[in-house]
Amino acid sequence: MAEAKDKKKRNEFLYFAFRNNKLKVGISIVLFFLVLAAVGALFTKHDPEAFVGPLSDPPSSEFWFGTTVFGQDVFAQFVAGVRATFIVGALGGGLATLIGMLVGFVAGYRGGMVDESLNVLTNIVLVIPTFALLLIISAYFEVRGLILESVFIGLTSWPWAARAIRSQTLSLRSREFVDLARMSGMKPLRIIFTEIAPNMMSYLVMAFILQFGGAILIAATLDFIGLGPTTGFSLGIMMQYAVLWGALPLGTWWWFVPPGAAIAAIVGALYFMNVGLDELFNPKLRET
Amino acid sequence: MRRYFGRKLLIYLVTFFLAVTIDWLIPRLTPGDPIQNMLARAALNANAAETMYTYYTHAFRLDLPIWQQYLNFWNALFHGDLGISTYLFPTPVADVIKDAVPYDIFLLLPAILLSWWAGNKFGAFAARTKRLDNTALPIAYLLTATPYMWLGILLAWLFGIILGWFPIAGAYSYTMGTELSWTFVGSVLHHWFLPFASLFIIFFGGWAIGMRNMIIYELEADYSHYLEALGAPRKLIRKYAFRNAILPQITGLALQLGVIVAGALVTEVVFSYPGIGYLILAAIQNQDYFLVQGCFLFIIMGVLLANFLIDIAYVIVDPRTRKGMVGE
Amino acid sequence: MSLRVEDLTVYYQTLRGDVRALESTTFSIADGEIMGLAGESGCGKTTLANGLILLVPPMRHVGGRVLLDDRELPIADVEAMNRFRFKEISVIPQYAMNAMNPTRKVGRMAAELLRSRRIDPKRTLPELEKRLDLVELNRSVLKMYPIEMSGGMKQRMVMVLSTLMDPSLLLADEITSALDVSTQKAVAKMLVDFRDREIVKSIIVITHDMSILYQIADSILIMYAGQLAEKGPTETIIHSPRHPYTKLLITSLPKVGVKHDATRLTGIPGKPPLLLDPPEGCRFRERCPAAFERCRDVPPFVEIEPGHFVACWRETESNA
């Protein structure tokens, strides 16, 4: 009987999901870039680092996004960059959400001294200027990879998620159905999994999406000032090189316009998706 | 109320202590020797280099045991002495920072204040009608999703290179020295505009979205419905909604103001603007312990102070926080 | 004053279609009458109240009209209704505890409200203070923020505010639900007091708590799933109801002095229908022990004896 009810709820959910425009637009844009990242390499004839063409050439049928000042294929770099962007977003955002989830959940659910000490921890991480910290740590590691960058972003951007999840846990904890479960003698862990978690799911998904987008933006900035990965390409690195090697005075806009535009599109689509999801999960916001 | 602030103060002090310790530790954990670096630039022969090395290591008290260096650090801190920069030797760190900070404030203060005011007004305005909301909101979201440096680059390219209306580097024309004249002021403003505009645009989107969400939340609150049921005009309901919605925005504003001291690193890189952010980058690249420490410290103190001020401001401005403490 | 509701039909617009929350309701209230409006959650009580005073989206006026003192109220026109709100028809909402702006002192909010309605707060102040005395609120309450007040205080404050302009009709929506029993009695008595002093002329008391109605209501209107079931004098409804739903409702109430090993508490088996796609005819028929084929048509709200209306084919057929 409970399964039938759940199935009905799921169907109703999908029904609204398909009708929500913001969600549709957002997901399609993200999917487009995801596919590009995954299979785009099949369409690029050249290696991103190879010097294959005339210097600073505008877009043409041979080089869809033109060439850099060194004669590299901008499109090939672009595809590699999009891939890196997704990796950082997923890893960095995922890690941040995970830590935020643990800290926020435990703090909100246990309360008391546990809550207080976790709050102090959160405050400290919030207050330390992560940028400055990152600058210094990057100086320590002479060779840096994408993973390191993602881990660092994950380790420093979780306080926001922790705070949000904590307040959500607090409000859910005092709801009647949890009290009921507690009174009927359910073990705390079971309560968490069967009563609180499903209600939090929607919140967690939205938090993850926000962290994903945020991680992408932070990574782009880090890459731009030269503190990103030391090898490989990312959209931020492309912009860094472009500015460093005079794309501005030379007017080779095809080198710096696509990377930033792609980031704006992906992150914007993610935010849009989030608004759509919010409407989905909170029926009150649905437009009549 | 005293307990509330007492507890907050304690937390801030603990955070300050921990942050300062970390600040002191980090440069010491990075590879590279600042004295070596400084001397490398002086191109001395091996013997002279060695003597100078011992001399300077001693002068900078880097030959003392670690714990003593730590205590000296705190001691110097309370005297306002942040050490001497090795990168810009022999200028004291405090002076270097002092020269850079005005540029950050000049750039960021108007950008933050104006974008806050304009963004909030716009967000409240967009919340009025559905159609306006549907067109304005996506734009605002796109703005916050835009990577800041890309916007900066686009502005520099469009208005600096293509149209040639503004310069794209420096705080004032390289041909001038700092002086109090109209041409100088004009040059400063001329160089200031693009970085200012880029910051303004980016911040604007965030405030607009936040305000719009807050206003909608307030317009759907019970007290709004009650006023409606009693026939109050839309103006009164909107006035109450705005006044309540702006409270969390004030917190946000204070937070942003607090981080002014951190400078706008990327802006300064894109536009070669001599603020603290630029300074930190240079300090790290040149492995200047003391400058890095000093800047970092300066930023930490600013952030802590701002946070504390927010807490005070909120108590003054929101009666719920004030009265809620009675129950503590 | 007299209130006549004729054939009022209000639906809620949702993505999945119209929720038929109020279907062809017709009844009237006499001058000075306190009518209780009772029924299960979701039966349409609050929709009726909102339909009378604040018919805004997602609610939609589908048909019918409302006449206050023989003048038709423009309930579907949000702007036009403003003339009547607060001054002729007013409401103590279900959410009275949160009805006041949390960041404004109560007195200041009241003054701003009055001024916005072109009423001079200074001239109203003496009357306001008299009303505060009536509900046993200290005058210093005007200088307080809502968060400083207890639930009962806020309820009474909203009572005073809503009735400040001596409206002809007052809608009191679940005003005792969030209070403890002794405060409930006090508040209910204040309501009657307001009517007796002619501060308000007639009151519709919306509640699911029959015991309050028994104490203060002159008549009771029972609703079920958006339709009217029965209306009559309080005594009649409580002691000799005619509609099957009312009968089951009354018998399911716990009675004082009755021990439960002697008589078990009976509920009404089943659930009210979803109003997105309600059954045709009488919406109670699926749970009704007395249902028959005639019930597939909507039973009219018929006056079977003076002042006593029932919407049930069993009752009206046998009387025909």
Coordinates of N, CA, C and O in Angstrom, one line a residue, chain A residues 22-23 26-27 30 160 206-218 263-278, chain B residues 137-138 140-146 206 209:
Chain A
K22 N 11.5 26.3 -16.6 CA 12.9 26.6 -16.2 C 13.7 25.4 -16.1 O 14.9 25.4 -16.5
L23 N 13.1 24.3 -15.6 CA 13.9 23.1 -15.4 C 14.3 22.5 -16.8 O 15.4 22.1 -17.0
G26 N 17.0 24.7 -18.3 CA 18.3 24.6 -17.6 C 19.0 23.2 -17.9 O 20.1 23.2 -18.2
I27 N 18.2 22.2 -17.8 CA 18.8 20.8 -17.9 C 19.3 20.7 -19.4 O 20.4 20.1 -19.6
V30 N 22.7 22.4 -19.7 CA 23.7 21.7 -19.0 C 24.1 20.4 -19.8 O 25.2 20.0 -19.9
W160 N 28.8 27.5 3.8 CA 27.5 27.9 3.4 C 26.5 26.8 3.4 O 25.4 26.9 4.0
M206 N 19.2 20.6 -4.3 CA 19.4 22.0 -4.7 C 20.7 22.6 -4.1 O 21.4 23.4 -4.8
A207 N 21.1 22.2 -2.9 CA 22.3 22.7 -2.4 C 23.5 22.2 -3.2 O 24.4 23.0 -3.5
F208 N 23.4 21.0 -3.7 CA 24.5 20.4 -4.5 C 24.6 21.2 -5.8 O 25.7 21.6 -6.2
I209 N 23.5 21.5 -6.4 CA 23.6 22.3 -7.7 C 24.2 23.6 -7.5 O 25.0 24.1 -8.3
L210 N 23.9 24.3 -6.4 CA 24.5 25.6 -6.1 C 26.0 25.5 -5.9 O 26.8 26.3 -6.3
Q211 N 26.4 24.4 -5.1 CA 27.8 24.2 -4.9 C 28.5 23.9 -6.2 O 29.7 24.3 -6.4
F212 N 27.9 23.1 -7.0 CA 28.4 22.8 -8.3 C 28.8 24.0 -9.1 O 29.9 24.3 -9.5
G213 N 27.8 24.9 -9.2 CA 28.0 26.2 -9.9 C 29.0 27.0 -9.3 O 29.9 27.6 -9.9
G214 N 29.0 27.1 -8.0 CA 29.9 27.9 -7.2 C 31.3 27.4 -7.4 O 32.3 28.2 -7.6
A215 N 31.5 26.1 -7.4 CA 32.8 25.5 -7.6 C 33.4 25.9 -9.0 O 34.6 26.2 -9.1
I216 N 32.5 25.8 -9.9 CA 33.0 26.2 -11.3 C 33.5 27.6 -11.3 O 34.6 27.9 -11.9
L217 N 32.7 28.5 -10.7 CA 33.1 29.9 -10.7 C 34.4 30.2 -10.0 O 35.3 30.9 -10.4
I218 N 34.6 29.5 -8.8 CA 35.8 29.7 -8.0 C 37.0 29.1 -8.8 O 38.0 29.8 -8.9
I263 N 31.1 29.3 -19.4 CA 30.9 29.3 -18.0 C 29.6 30.0 -17.6 O 28.8 29.4 -16.8
A264 N 29.4 31.2 -18.2 CA 28.2 31.9 -17.8 C 26.9 31.0 -18.2 O 26.0 31.0 -17.5
A265 N 27.0 30.4 -19.4 CA 25.9 29.6 -19.8 C 25.6 28.4 -18.9 O 24.5 28.1 -18.4
I266 N 26.7 27.7 -18.5 CA 26.5 26.5 -17.7 C 26.1 26.8 -16.3 O 25.1 26.3 -15.8
V267 N 26.7 27.8 -15.7 CA 26.4 28.1 -14.3 C 25.0 28.8 -14.3 O 24.2 28.5 -13.4
G268 N 24.7 29.6 -15.3 CA 23.4 30.2 -15.4 C 22.3 29.2 -15.5 O 21.3 29.2 -14.9
A269 N 22.6 28.2 -16.4 CA 21.6 27.1 -16.6 C 21.4 26.3 -15.3 O 20.3 26.0 -14.9
L270 N 22.5 26.1 -14.5 CA 22.4 25.4 -13.2 C 21.5 26.2 -12.3 O 20.6 25.6 -11.6
Y271 N 21.7 27.5 -12.2 CA 20.9 28.4 -11.3 C 19.4 28.3 -11.7 O 18.5 28.2 -10.9
F272 N 19.2 28.3 -13.0 CA 17.9 28.3 -13.6 C 17.2 27.0 -13.2 O 16.0 26.9 -12.7
M273 N 17.9 25.9 -13.3 CA 17.4 24.6 -12.9 C 17.0 24.6 -11.5 O 16.0 24.0 -11.1
N274 N 17.8 25.3 -10.7 CA 17.5 25.3 -9.3 C 16.2 26.0 -9.0 O 15.4 25.6 -8.1
V275 N 16.0 27.1 -9.7 CA 14.7 27.8 -9.5 C 13.6 26.9 -9.9 O 12.5 26.8 -9.2
G276 N 13.7 26.2 -11.0 CA 12.7 25.3 -11.4 C 12.5 24.2 -10.4 O 11.3 23.9 -10.1
L277 N 13.6 23.6 -9.9 CA 13.4 22.6 -8.8 C 12.7 23.1 -7.6 O 12.0 22.4 -7.0
D278 N 13.0 24.3 -7.2 CA 12.4 24.9 -6.1 C 10.9 25.0 -6.2 O 10.2 24.7 -5.3
Chain B
L137 N 14.3 38.5 -13.9 CA 15.0 37.5 -13.2 C 16.0 36.7 -13.9 O 17.1 36.6 -13.4
P138 N 15.7 36.2 -15.1 CA 16.8 35.5 -15.8 C 18.0 36.3 -16.1 O 19.1 35.8 -16.0
A140 N 19.1 38.7 -14.2 CA 19.9 38.8 -12.9 C 20.6 37.5 -12.6 O 21.8 37.6 -12.2
Y141 N 20.0 36.4 -12.9 CA 20.7 35.1 -12.7 C 21.9 35.0 -13.6 O 22.9 34.5 -13.2
L142 N 21.7 35.4 -14.8 CA 22.8 35.3 -15.7 C 24.0 36.1 -15.3 O 25.1 35.7 -15.4
L143 N 23.7 37.3 -14.7 CA 24.7 38.2 -14.2 C 25.5 37.5 -13.1 O 26.7 37.6 -13.1
T144 N 24.8 36.9 -12.2 CA 25.5 36.2 -11.1 C 26.3 35.0 -11.5 O 27.2 34.6 -10.9
A145 N 25.8 34.4 -12.7 CA 26.5 33.2 -13.2 C 27.7 33.6 -14.0 O 28.6 32.8 -14.3
T146 N 27.8 34.9 -14.4 CA 28.9 35.3 -15.3 C 30.2 35.3 -14.5 O 30.3 35.9 -13.4
G206 N 23.4 40.0 -7.9 CA 23.2 39.2 -6.7 C 22.2 39.9 -5.7 O 21.3 39.3 -5.2
I209 N 18.5 39.7 -7.1 CA 17.9 38.4 -6.9 C 17.5 38.2 -5.4 O 16.4 37.8 -5.1

